[in-house]
Coordinates of C-alpha atoms in Angstrom, one line a residue:
Chain L
M216 CA -23.7 -149.1 77.6
Y217 CA -27.5 -148.1 77.4
N218 CA -29.4 -147.1 74.4
K219 CA -31.1 -143.5 74.0
T220 CA -34.6 -144.7 75.2
V221 CA -33.0 -146.2 78.6
M222 CA -31.0 -143.2 79.1
D223 CA -34.1 -141.0 78.5
H224 CA -36.1 -142.7 81.0
F225 CA -33.2 -142.8 83.5
R226 CA -32.5 -139.1 83.1
N227 CA -36.2 -138.0 83.0
P228 CA -38.0 -140.8 85.1
R229 CA -41.6 -140.7 84.8
N230 CA -44.2 -141.1 87.6
V231 CA -41.7 -141.2 90.7
G232 CA -43.1 -140.8 94.0
I233 CA -45.4 -142.4 96.4
I234 CA -49.4 -142.5 96.6
E235 CA -50.5 -142.0 100.0
D236 CA -53.2 -144.6 101.0
A237 CA -52.6 -146.5 97.7
D238 CA -55.1 -149.1 96.6
G239 CA -52.3 -151.7 96.0
V240 CA -48.4 -151.5 96.8
G241 CA -45.9 -153.9 95.6
E242 CA -42.3 -154.1 96.8
V243 CA -39.9 -156.5 95.3
G244 CA -36.2 -157.0 95.5
N245 CA -34.0 -155.6 98.4
P246 CA -31.0 -153.7 98.7
L247 CA -28.8 -156.6 99.5
C248 CA -29.6 -157.8 95.9
G249 CA -28.7 -154.4 94.5
D250 CA -32.1 -153.4 93.3
M251 CA -35.3 -152.6 95.3
M252 CA -38.5 -151.4 93.8
T253 CA -41.9 -150.5 95.2
I254 CA -45.0 -149.7 93.0
Y255 CA -47.9 -147.8 94.1
L256 CA -51.4 -148.1 92.3
D257 CA -54.5 -145.7 92.6
I258 CA -57.4 -147.8 91.0
E259 CA -60.7 -146.5 89.9
D260 CA -63.2 -148.6 88.1
E261 CA -60.9 -151.4 87.8
K262 CA -58.3 -149.2 85.9
I263 CA -55.1 -148.0 86.9
K264 CA -55.6 -144.3 87.4
E265 CA -52.4 -143.3 89.0
I266 CA -49.3 -145.3 89.3
K267 CA -46.0 -144.2 90.9
F268 CA -42.7 -145.8 91.9
Q269 CA -39.6 -145.6 94.1
T270 CA -36.4 -147.5 93.2
F271 CA -33.0 -148.1 94.7
G272 CA -30.8 -149.6 91.7
C273 CA -28.7 -148.8 88.7
G274 CA -29.8 -146.8 85.7
S275 CA -31.4 -149.7 84.3
A276 CA -33.6 -150.5 87.4
I277 CA -34.7 -146.8 87.2
A278 CA -35.4 -146.7 83.6
V279 CA -37.3 -150.0 83.8
S280 CA -39.4 -148.6 86.7
S281 CA -40.2 -145.6 84.8
M282 CA -41.3 -147.4 81.5
L283 CA -43.2 -150.0 83.4
T284 CA -45.3 -147.1 85.1
E285 CA -46.0 -145.5 81.5
L286 CA -46.9 -149.1 80.2
A287 CA -49.4 -149.8 83.1
K288 CA -50.9 -146.3 83.4
G289 CA -54.6 -146.2 82.2
K290 CA -54.7 -149.8 81.7
S291 CA -57.4 -152.1 83.1
I292 CA -56.4 -154.5 85.9
A293 CA -56.8 -157.4 83.5
E294 CA -54.7 -155.6 80.9
A295 CA -51.9 -154.6 83.2
K296 CA -51.8 -158.2 84.5
K297 CA -50.6 -159.2 81.1
I298 CA -47.7 -156.7 81.3
T299 CA -44.6 -158.9 81.2
N300 CA -40.9 -158.6 81.9
K301 CA -40.1 -158.8 78.1
D302 CA -42.8 -156.1 77.4
V303 CA -40.9 -153.7 79.6
A304 CA -37.5 -154.7 78.0
D305 CA -38.9 -154.4 74.5
A306 CA -40.5 -151.0 75.4
L307 CA -37.0 -149.8 76.3
E308 CA -35.6 -151.2 73.1
G309 CA -33.4 -153.5 74.7
L310 CA -31.4 -153.8 77.8
P311 CA -27.6 -155.2 78.3
K312 CA -28.0 -159.0 78.8
N313 CA -26.7 -158.7 82.4
K314 CA -29.4 -156.1 83.0
L315 CA -32.4 -158.1 82.0
H316 CA -32.9 -159.0 85.5
C317 CA -34.0 -155.6 86.2
S318 CA -36.9 -155.9 83.9
N319 CA -38.0 -158.8 85.7
L320 CA -38.2 -156.6 88.8
G321 CA -40.4 -154.1 87.2
A322 CA -43.0 -156.6 86.0
D323 CA -43.0 -158.5 89.2
A324 CA -43.5 -155.3 91.5
L325 CA -46.7 -154.4 89.2
Q326 CA -48.0 -157.8 89.7
V327 CA -47.4 -157.8 93.4
A328 CA -49.2 -154.4 93.7
I329 CA -52.2 -155.7 91.7
K330 CA -52.3 -158.9 94.1
N331 CA -52.1 -156.6 97.1
Y332 CA -55.1 -154.6 95.8
E333 CA -57.3 -157.7 94.9
D334 CA -56.6 -159.2 98.3
K335 CA -57.7 -156.1 100.0
K336 CA -60.8 -155.9 97.8
A337 CA -61.6 -159.5 98.6
G338 CA -61.5 -158.7 102.3
K339 CA -58.6 -161.1 102.6
P340 CA -55.6 -160.2 104.7
P341 CA -53.2 -158.5 102.1
A342 CA -50.5 -160.9 100.7
E343 CA -47.0 -159.9 101.6
L344 CA -46.3 -156.7 99.9
K345 CA -42.9 -157.9 99.3
R346 CA -41.9 -160.7 96.9
K347 CA -39.0 -162.7 98.3
D348 CA -36.6 -161.9 95.5
E349 CA -33.2 -163.5 96.1
H350 CA -32.3 -163.7 92.6
E351 CA -34.1 -167.1 92.3
H352 CA -34.1 -167.5 88.7
S353 CA -37.7 -168.9 88.8
H354 CA -38.6 -166.6 85.9
G355 CA -37.4 -169.1 83.3
E356 CA -35.5 -166.6 81.5
K357 CA -31.6 -167.3 80.5
C358 CA -29.0 -165.9 82.6
Y359 CA -25.6 -164.7 81.4
C360 CA -22.1 -164.4 83.0
P361 CA -21.6 -160.8 84.1
Y362 CA -18.1 -161.0 83.0
C363 CA -18.2 -162.6 79.6
E364 CA -21.9 -162.6 78.9
I365 CA -22.0 -166.3 77.9
E366 CA -25.0 -168.2 79.1
I367 CA -24.8 -169.5 82.3
M368 CA -26.2 -173.1 82.9
A369 CA -28.2 -173.9 85.9
N370 CA -26.9 -174.9 89.3
T371 CA -23.1 -173.9 88.7
S372 CA -21.1 -171.6 90.8
V373 CA -18.4 -170.8 88.1
C374 CA -18.8 -169.8 84.6
E375 CA -17.3 -172.5 82.4
A376 CA -16.4 -170.0 79.9
C377 CA -14.3 -167.6 81.7
H378 CA -13.9 -169.2 85.1
S379 CA -15.4 -166.3 87.1
N380 CA -16.8 -167.2 90.4
L381 CA -20.7 -166.6 90.6
K382 CA -21.9 -166.0 94.0
E383 CA -25.6 -165.7 93.1
P384 CA -27.3 -169.1 92.9
H385 CA -28.0 -170.2 89.3
Chain I
M296 CA -18.7 -128.6 78.2
K297 CA -15.4 -128.8 80.1
I298 CA -15.0 -132.4 81.4
I299 CA -13.7 -132.7 85.0
D300 CA -11.9 -135.8 85.2
L301 CA -11.8 -137.4 88.7
D302 CA -11.3 -140.9 87.3
H303 CA -7.5 -140.9 87.1
I304 CA -7.2 -144.6 88.5
S305 CA -8.9 -145.9 85.3
A306 CA -6.6 -143.6 83.0
N307 CA -4.4 -140.8 83.0
P308 CA -3.6 -138.3 80.2
I309 CA 0.0 -138.8 78.6
L310 CA 1.9 -135.7 79.7
P311 CA 3.2 -133.5 76.9
E312 CA 6.9 -134.4 77.5
V313 CA 6.1 -138.0 77.1
K314 CA 4.1 -137.5 73.8
E315 CA 7.0 -135.5 72.4
A316 CA 9.4 -138.2 73.3
M317 CA 7.2 -140.9 71.7
I318 CA 6.7 -138.8 68.5
A319 CA 10.5 -138.4 68.3
A320 CA 10.9 -142.2 68.8
I321 CA 8.4 -142.8 66.0
Q322 CA 10.6 -140.7 63.7
M323 CA 14.0 -141.5 64.8
D324 CA 14.0 -145.0 66.6
Y325 CA 11.4 -147.0 65.2
A326 CA 13.6 -149.9 64.3
N327 CA 13.6 -153.3 65.8
P328 CA 15.9 -153.2 68.9
S329 CA 17.0 -156.7 68.1
S330 CA 18.3 -155.8 64.7
Q331 CA 22.1 -155.6 64.3
H332 CA 22.4 -152.4 61.9
T333 CA 22.8 -148.9 63.0
K334 CA 19.0 -148.1 63.4
G335 CA 18.6 -151.3 65.3
E336 CA 21.4 -150.3 67.7
Q337 CA 19.7 -146.8 67.9
A338 CA 16.5 -148.4 69.0
A339 CA 18.2 -150.8 71.4
E340 CA 19.9 -147.6 73.0
A341 CA 16.4 -145.8 73.4
L342 CA 15.0 -149.0 74.9
E343 CA 17.8 -149.5 77.5
K344 CA 17.7 -145.8 78.4
A345 CA 14.0 -146.3 79.1
R346 CA 15.0 -149.5 81.2
E347 CA 17.2 -147.4 83.2
S348 CA 14.9 -144.9 84.0
V349 CA 12.0 -147.3 84.8
A350 CA 14.7 -149.1 87.2
K351 CA 15.5 -145.9 88.9
L352 CA 12.0 -145.1 89.7
I353 CA 11.8 -148.3 91.9
N354 CA 15.4 -148.2 93.1
C355 CA 16.4 -151.3 91.2
G356 CA 20.1 -151.1 91.0
N357 CA 20.4 -153.4 88.1
P358 CA 18.3 -152.6 85.0
K359 CA 18.6 -156.0 83.6
E360 CA 16.2 -156.9 86.4
M361 CA 13.6 -155.1 84.7
V362 CA 11.3 -156.8 81.9
F363 CA 9.0 -154.7 79.9
T364 CA 5.5 -156.0 79.3
S365 CA 2.2 -155.0 77.8
C366 CA 0.5 -154.1 80.8
G367 CA 0.0 -154.3 84.5
T368 CA -2.1 -157.4 84.1
E369 CA 0.5 -159.1 82.0
S370 CA 3.2 -158.3 84.5
I371 CA 0.9 -159.9 87.3
N372 CA 0.2 -163.0 85.1
H373 CA 3.8 -163.4 84.4
A374 CA 4.9 -163.0 87.9
I375 CA 2.3 -165.4 89.6
K376 CA 2.2 -168.3 86.7
G377 CA 5.8 -167.9 86.1
V378 CA 6.8 -168.5 89.7
A379 CA 4.3 -171.1 90.0
L380 CA 5.4 -173.0 87.0
A381 CA 9.1 -172.6 87.8
N382 CA 9.0 -173.7 91.4
A383 CA 6.2 -176.6 91.1
Q384 CA 8.9 -179.1 92.2
K385 CA 9.5 -177.1 95.4
G386 CA 5.7 -176.8 96.3
K387 CA 2.4 -175.9 95.2
H388 CA 0.9 -173.5 97.9
I389 CA 0.4 -169.8 97.5
V390 CA -0.5 -167.0 100.0
T391 CA -2.5 -164.0 99.1
S392 CA -4.9 -161.7 100.4
N393 CA -8.8 -161.5 99.7
I394 CA -8.8 -158.0 98.2
E395 CA -6.5 -158.5 95.3
H396 CA -7.0 -157.2 91.8
N397 CA -8.7 -159.8 89.4
A398 CA -5.6 -160.3 87.7
V399 CA -4.1 -162.0 90.7
I400 CA -7.6 -163.7 91.7
R401 CA -7.9 -165.0 88.3
S402 CA -4.4 -166.0 87.9
L403 CA -4.5 -167.9 91.0
R404 CA -8.1 -169.4 90.1
R405 CA -6.3 -170.8 87.1
L406 CA -3.5 -172.3 89.0
K407 CA -5.8 -173.9 91.6
S408 CA -7.6 -175.7 88.7
M409 CA -4.0 -176.9 88.1
G410 CA -3.6 -178.6 91.5
Y411 CA -2.1 -175.5 93.3
T412 CA -3.6 -174.6 96.7
I413 CA -4.2 -171.0 97.5
T414 CA -4.5 -169.4 101.0
S415 CA -6.3 -166.1 101.0
V416 CA -5.8 -164.1 104.3
S417 CA -8.6 -161.6 105.3
V418 CA -7.9 -157.9 105.9
D419 CA -9.0 -155.9 108.9
E420 CA -11.8 -153.4 108.8
E421 CA -9.6 -150.8 107.6
G422 CA -8.5 -152.9 104.8
R423 CA -5.2 -154.0 105.7
V424 CA -3.6 -157.2 105.9
N425 CA -2.0 -158.3 109.3
P426 CA 1.7 -159.6 108.4
K427 CA 1.4 -162.2 111.1
D428 CA -1.6 -163.6 109.4
I429 CA 0.9 -164.0 106.2
A430 CA 3.6 -165.7 108.4
D431 CA 0.9 -168.0 109.9
A432 CA -0.3 -168.8 106.4
I433 CA 3.3 -169.9 105.2
T434 CA 4.0 -173.6 105.1
D435 CA 6.8 -175.6 104.1
N436 CA 5.0 -176.0 100.8
T437 CA 4.6 -172.3 100.2
I438 CA 6.5 -171.0 97.1
L439 CA 4.9 -167.6 96.7
V440 CA 3.2 -164.7 98.5
S441 CA 1.4 -162.3 96.6
I442 CA -0.1 -159.0 97.9
M443 CA -0.9 -155.7 96.5
H444 CA 0.9 -152.6 97.5
S445 CA -2.2 -150.3 97.3
N446 CA -5.9 -151.4 96.6
N447 CA -7.3 -150.1 93.4
E448 CA -10.8 -149.6 94.9
T449 CA -9.9 -148.0 98.4
G450 CA -6.4 -147.0 97.9
T451 CA -5.4 -148.4 101.2
I452 CA -1.7 -149.3 101.4
Q453 CA -0.5 -152.7 102.8
P454 CA 2.4 -153.2 105.2
I455 CA 4.5 -154.4 102.4
E456 CA 7.9 -153.8 104.3
E457 CA 7.0 -156.0 107.2
I458 CA 5.5 -158.8 104.9
G459 CA 8.7 -158.5 102.8
K460 CA 10.8 -159.1 106.0
I461 CA 8.8 -162.3 106.8
T462 CA 9.1 -163.8 103.3
R463 CA 12.6 -163.0 103.2
E464 CA 13.2 -164.8 106.4
K465 CA 11.0 -167.8 105.3
K466 CA 12.8 -167.7 101.9
V467 CA 9.5 -167.4 100.0
I468 CA 9.2 -165.6 96.8
F469 CA 7.3 -162.3 97.3
H470 CA 5.4 -160.7 94.5
V471 CA 3.8 -157.5 94.9
D472 CA 1.1 -155.9 92.6
G473 CA 2.2 -152.3 92.5
V474 CA 0.2 -151.2 89.6
D475 CA -1.7 -148.3 91.3
S476 CA 1.4 -147.4 93.2
V477 CA 4.6 -147.4 91.4
G478 CA 5.2 -143.6 90.1
V479 CA 2.4 -142.5 92.3
V480 CA 4.0 -142.9 95.6
P481 CA 7.7 -143.8 96.5
M482 CA 8.5 -147.5 95.9
D483 CA 11.9 -149.1 96.6
V484 CA 12.3 -152.7 95.9
Q485 CA 15.3 -152.9 98.3
K486 CA 13.6 -151.4 101.0
L487 CA 10.6 -153.4 100.5
N488 CA 12.2 -156.7 100.3
V489 CA 10.3 -157.5 97.2
D490 CA 11.3 -160.1 94.6
L491 CA 8.8 -159.3 91.8
L492 CA 7.1 -156.0 91.3
S493 CA 4.5 -155.6 88.8
F494 CA 3.6 -152.2 87.5
A495 CA 2.1 -150.3 84.5
S496 CA 3.0 -146.9 82.7
N497 CA -0.4 -145.2 82.8
P498 CA -0.6 -144.4 86.5
F499 CA 2.4 -142.0 86.2
Y500 CA 1.2 -140.5 82.9
G501 CA 3.0 -142.9 80.6
P502 CA 1.0 -144.6 77.6
T503 CA -1.3 -147.2 78.2
G504 CA -0.3 -150.8 76.8
V505 CA 2.9 -150.7 78.4
G506 CA 3.9 -152.3 81.8
G507 CA 7.0 -153.4 83.7
L508 CA 8.0 -156.4 85.8
Y509 CA 10.8 -156.3 88.3
I510 CA 12.3 -159.6 88.7
R511 CA 15.1 -159.8 91.6
R512 CA 18.2 -161.5 90.0
G513 CA 18.0 -165.4 91.0
T514 CA 14.3 -165.7 91.3
Q515 CA 13.0 -168.6 89.4
V516 CA 10.4 -167.4 87.0
W517 CA 9.0 -169.0 83.8
P518 CA 8.1 -166.6 80.9
L519 CA 4.7 -166.5 79.8
L520 CA 5.8 -165.9 76.1
D521 CA 8.1 -168.2 74.4
G522 CA 9.8 -167.1 71.2
G523 CA 12.7 -165.0 70.7
I524 CA 15.5 -163.8 73.3
Q525 CA 14.2 -160.3 73.9
E526 CA 14.2 -158.9 77.4
N527 CA 17.0 -161.3 78.6
N528 CA 15.2 -164.3 77.8
K529 CA 12.4 -163.3 80.1
R530 CA 9.6 -162.3 77.7
A531 CA 9.8 -163.1 74.1
G532 CA 8.4 -160.8 71.4
T533 CA 9.5 -157.6 70.0
E534 CA 9.2 -154.9 72.4
N535 CA 6.6 -151.8 71.9
L536 CA 9.6 -149.6 71.6
I537 CA 7.6 -146.3 71.2
G538 CA 5.6 -147.1 74.2
I539 CA 8.5 -148.1 76.4
V540 CA 10.1 -144.7 75.3
G541 CA 7.2 -143.0 76.7
M542 CA 7.1 -145.1 79.8
G543 CA 10.9 -144.1 80.5
V544 CA 10.2 -140.2 80.1
A545 CA 7.1 -140.7 82.2
A546 CA 9.3 -142.6 84.8
D547 CA 11.8 -139.8 84.9
L548 CA 9.2 -137.2 85.4
A549 CA 7.4 -139.2 87.9
R550 CA 10.8 -139.3 90.1
L551 CA 11.6 -135.7 89.6
H552 CA 8.1 -134.4 90.6
M553 CA 6.8 -137.1 92.9
A554 CA 7.0 -134.8 96.0
E555 CA 5.1 -132.1 94.4
R556 CA 2.4 -134.4 92.9
I557 CA 1.7 -135.9 96.4
A558 CA 1.4 -132.7 97.9
H559 CA -0.9 -131.5 95.1
N560 CA -3.1 -134.6 95.5
T561 CA -2.9 -134.6 99.2
K562 CA -4.3 -131.1 99.2
L563 CA -7.2 -132.1 97.0
K564 CA -8.1 -135.2 99.0
K565 CA -8.0 -133.2 102.3
K566 CA -10.3 -130.6 100.7
L567 CA -12.8 -133.4 99.6
L568 CA -12.8 -135.2 102.9
D569 CA -13.0 -131.7 105.0
E570 CA -16.0 -130.3 102.7
L571 CA -17.9 -133.5 102.1
P572 CA -20.0 -133.3 105.3
E573 CA -21.1 -129.7 104.2
Y574 CA -22.7 -131.2 101.1
I575 CA -24.3 -134.8 101.8
D576 CA -25.2 -137.0 104.9
E577 CA -25.0 -140.6 105.3
Y578 CA -21.8 -141.8 103.8
I579 CA -19.0 -143.9 104.7
I580 CA -15.3 -143.3 103.6
N581 CA -13.5 -146.7 102.8
T582 CA -10.0 -145.4 102.4
H583 CA -7.6 -145.6 105.2
P584 CA -7.1 -142.4 107.0
K585 CA -3.4 -142.9 107.2
F586 CA -2.1 -145.5 105.1
S587 CA -3.5 -144.8 101.6
L588 CA -2.8 -143.4 98.2
P589 CA -2.8 -139.6 98.1
N590 CA -4.7 -139.5 94.6
L591 CA -7.8 -141.6 95.6
V592 CA -10.9 -141.5 97.8
S593 CA -13.3 -144.3 98.0
L594 CA -16.8 -143.1 99.3
S595 CA -20.0 -145.2 99.7
V596 CA -23.2 -143.0 99.6
R597 CA -25.7 -144.9 101.6
Y598 CA -29.2 -145.6 100.1
I599 CA -28.5 -145.0 96.5
E600 CA -26.8 -146.9 93.8
G601 CA -23.3 -146.0 92.3
E602 CA -23.9 -146.4 88.8
S603 CA -26.8 -144.2 88.8
V604 CA -24.5 -141.5 90.4
V605 CA -21.9 -142.1 87.9
L606 CA -24.3 -141.5 84.9
M607 CA -25.9 -138.5 86.4
L608 CA -22.5 -136.9 87.3
D609 CA -21.4 -137.7 83.7
D610 CA -24.3 -135.7 82.6
D611 CA -22.8 -132.7 84.6
G612 CA -19.3 -133.3 82.9
I613 CA -17.9 -134.9 85.9
A614 CA -16.2 -138.4 85.4
V615 CA -15.8 -140.5 88.5
S616 CA -15.8 -144.4 88.6
T617 CA -17.6 -147.0 90.8
R618 CA -16.4 -150.4 91.7
S619 CA -20.0 -151.2 92.5
A620 CA -21.2 -154.2 90.8
C621 CA -23.2 -152.7 87.9
A622 CA -20.7 -150.5 86.4
T623 CA -18.1 -153.2 86.1
G624 CA -20.6 -155.3 84.4
S625 CA -20.8 -157.6 87.2
L626 CA -23.9 -158.1 89.3
R627 CA -22.0 -158.8 92.4
A628 CA -20.9 -156.1 95.2
S629 CA -17.1 -155.4 95.3
H630 CA -15.3 -158.3 97.0
V631 CA -12.9 -155.6 98.4
L632 CA -15.8 -153.7 100.1
L633 CA -17.4 -156.7 101.5
S634 CA -14.1 -157.9 102.9
I635 CA -13.8 -154.6 104.8
G636 CA -17.2 -155.3 106.4
R637 CA -19.4 -153.1 104.1
D638 CA -22.8 -154.8 103.4
H639 CA -24.0 -155.1 99.9
A640 CA -26.3 -152.1 99.7
D641 CA -23.4 -149.8 101.0
A642 CA -21.1 -151.4 98.6
Q643 CA -23.4 -150.7 95.7
G644 CA -23.4 -147.0 96.5
T645 CA -19.7 -146.7 96.1
L646 CA -17.7 -144.1 94.1
V647 CA -14.0 -143.9 93.5
I648 CA -12.8 -140.4 93.2
S649 CA -9.3 -140.1 91.9
F650 CA -7.2 -137.1 91.0
G651 CA -4.4 -136.1 88.9
V652 CA -2.0 -133.3 88.1
D653 CA -4.7 -131.6 86.0
N654 CA -6.9 -131.3 88.7
T655 CA -7.9 -128.1 90.7
E656 CA -9.6 -127.2 94.1
E657 CA -12.3 -125.8 91.9
D658 CA -12.9 -129.4 90.3
I659 CA -13.4 -130.7 93.9
T660 CA -15.9 -127.9 94.5
A661 CA -17.8 -128.5 91.2
F662 CA -17.9 -132.3 92.1
L663 CA -19.3 -131.8 95.4
T664 CA -22.0 -129.4 94.1
A665 CA -23.0 -131.6 91.6
L666 CA -23.0 -134.9 94.0
K667 CA -25.3 -132.9 96.3
N668 CA -27.9 -132.4 93.7
V669 CA -27.5 -136.1 92.2
V670 CA -27.6 -137.6 95.6
T671 CA -30.8 -135.4 96.3
T672 CA -32.5 -136.5 93.1
L673 CA -31.6 -140.2 93.6
R674 CA -32.7 -140.4 97.2
N675 CA -35.9 -138.8 96.1
I676 CA -36.4 -141.8 94.0
S677 CA -34.9 -144.2 96.3
P678 CA -37.3 -146.0 98.7
L679 CA -34.5 -146.5 101.2
Y680 CA -33.8 -143.0 102.5
K681 CA -36.9 -141.8 103.7
K682 CA -37.7 -145.1 105.3
V683 CA -34.5 -145.1 107.1
M684 CA -34.8 -141.4 108.0
N685 CA -38.3 -141.9 109.5
N686 CA -37.3 -144.9 111.4
Q687 CA -34.3 -142.8 112.9
K688 CA -36.7 -140.1 114.1
K689 CA -38.9 -142.7 115.8

């Protein structure tokens, strides 16, 4: 199901852990959605000196977290802000269609952590660490039926191709 | 590396005796059973011998009530759609439960789009249907009740005999999905009062790609496949003779060895359940403590996700399955586990461990040891476990 790069990052995840007193923390997803990810940033001179993650999720979610931390480590804040969901999926050399949402989770967690850092630095009350991720599909990417992998159109509760019931809002 | 197969619910090996019979059939009985020449007659004899063996396995007195199909899914589709179409003039209401296999759910969904109405009764927290709920759901318009014998995710067994009494009294056709039960535990179509029973060959160590459907004489069922007059006009198409011969031998062996297989599986199940607390904490057993298959345990390991466990155990040479959303390609948690009250997070961490004749107590120990390591690794990655443990300490 997964390619060698994904399996390598799943089996040997890089940068697992927590940074105590992190400069920025981002948490996305929730266990009820099946995936939850927390990113911790240690920032020095506007660069990501250290990055750690913790993830509850499938093999893909763990691999995405690991790859994301590798992509972000050492980058400036400005550069890290440009890391997209597609960058993570591409670096993993692709994910199964119905797992692409995991790459959204990774990039989103990083952006939430950066926002958290910037708010703290600006003396603002830190923005919510947690992005309200209820599988909103606000990311503009296509969604696919988990059963037949045919593209799902917006605002439908049933896959038109295979008649599967889709409980998540689409 | 030796592979420890604890995923027998997905597939079983073909027993050596079954394999030998199939090879002999390839060499001797390869003709078309519908042919009138001598070779055809030999093939027809082999087919009918298998039919008798399979009929005996479910205590069906008349082998003509047995229809060979290509798999359990076909049998289920045949039973449900066949009854619905043949009885549409009598009514268009069907009663089922909310923990059925997708073959049932999707067959019913298809019928719903054709104007049938479906009542799906809930199960209790232990995963069982209350027969009274079935009785209450039946109306004058009801033509069929379809309930699974054992659940493929939790192994929990339903009160089929009681439901059968109700459907008999109310004169409603009763279909039972027995795919994970036939050949594994005693199944008696007379005692259970079922009109249709779907099953497959593989759960009792026959080949895949062969299934069976018991249709009680007099039950109005349309065939799914139209064409020739094979299978007493109930299923057109040349039979998969070699597979069916294998299924027949597997059925004989299942009948003869069922007691010892049940004892073997029960011993492994007990060991797993008894010793599990020594290896991991924070888990939920989803399998009914009394009414369940002897060869299956459903285990929800909290704060981690099942697919990750399966992938890591696979690296250790241990095969188990997960009905969690990810491994099945769906992003949804199992409808069965949600129905018995598990929340999404616990449902996502579910493993199905299923045994077979080739498993040993050492396999269970190896699984538990590997599971402990995998759970520790994944909980170290998970943001949930420490959070919950810290909160509990407070």
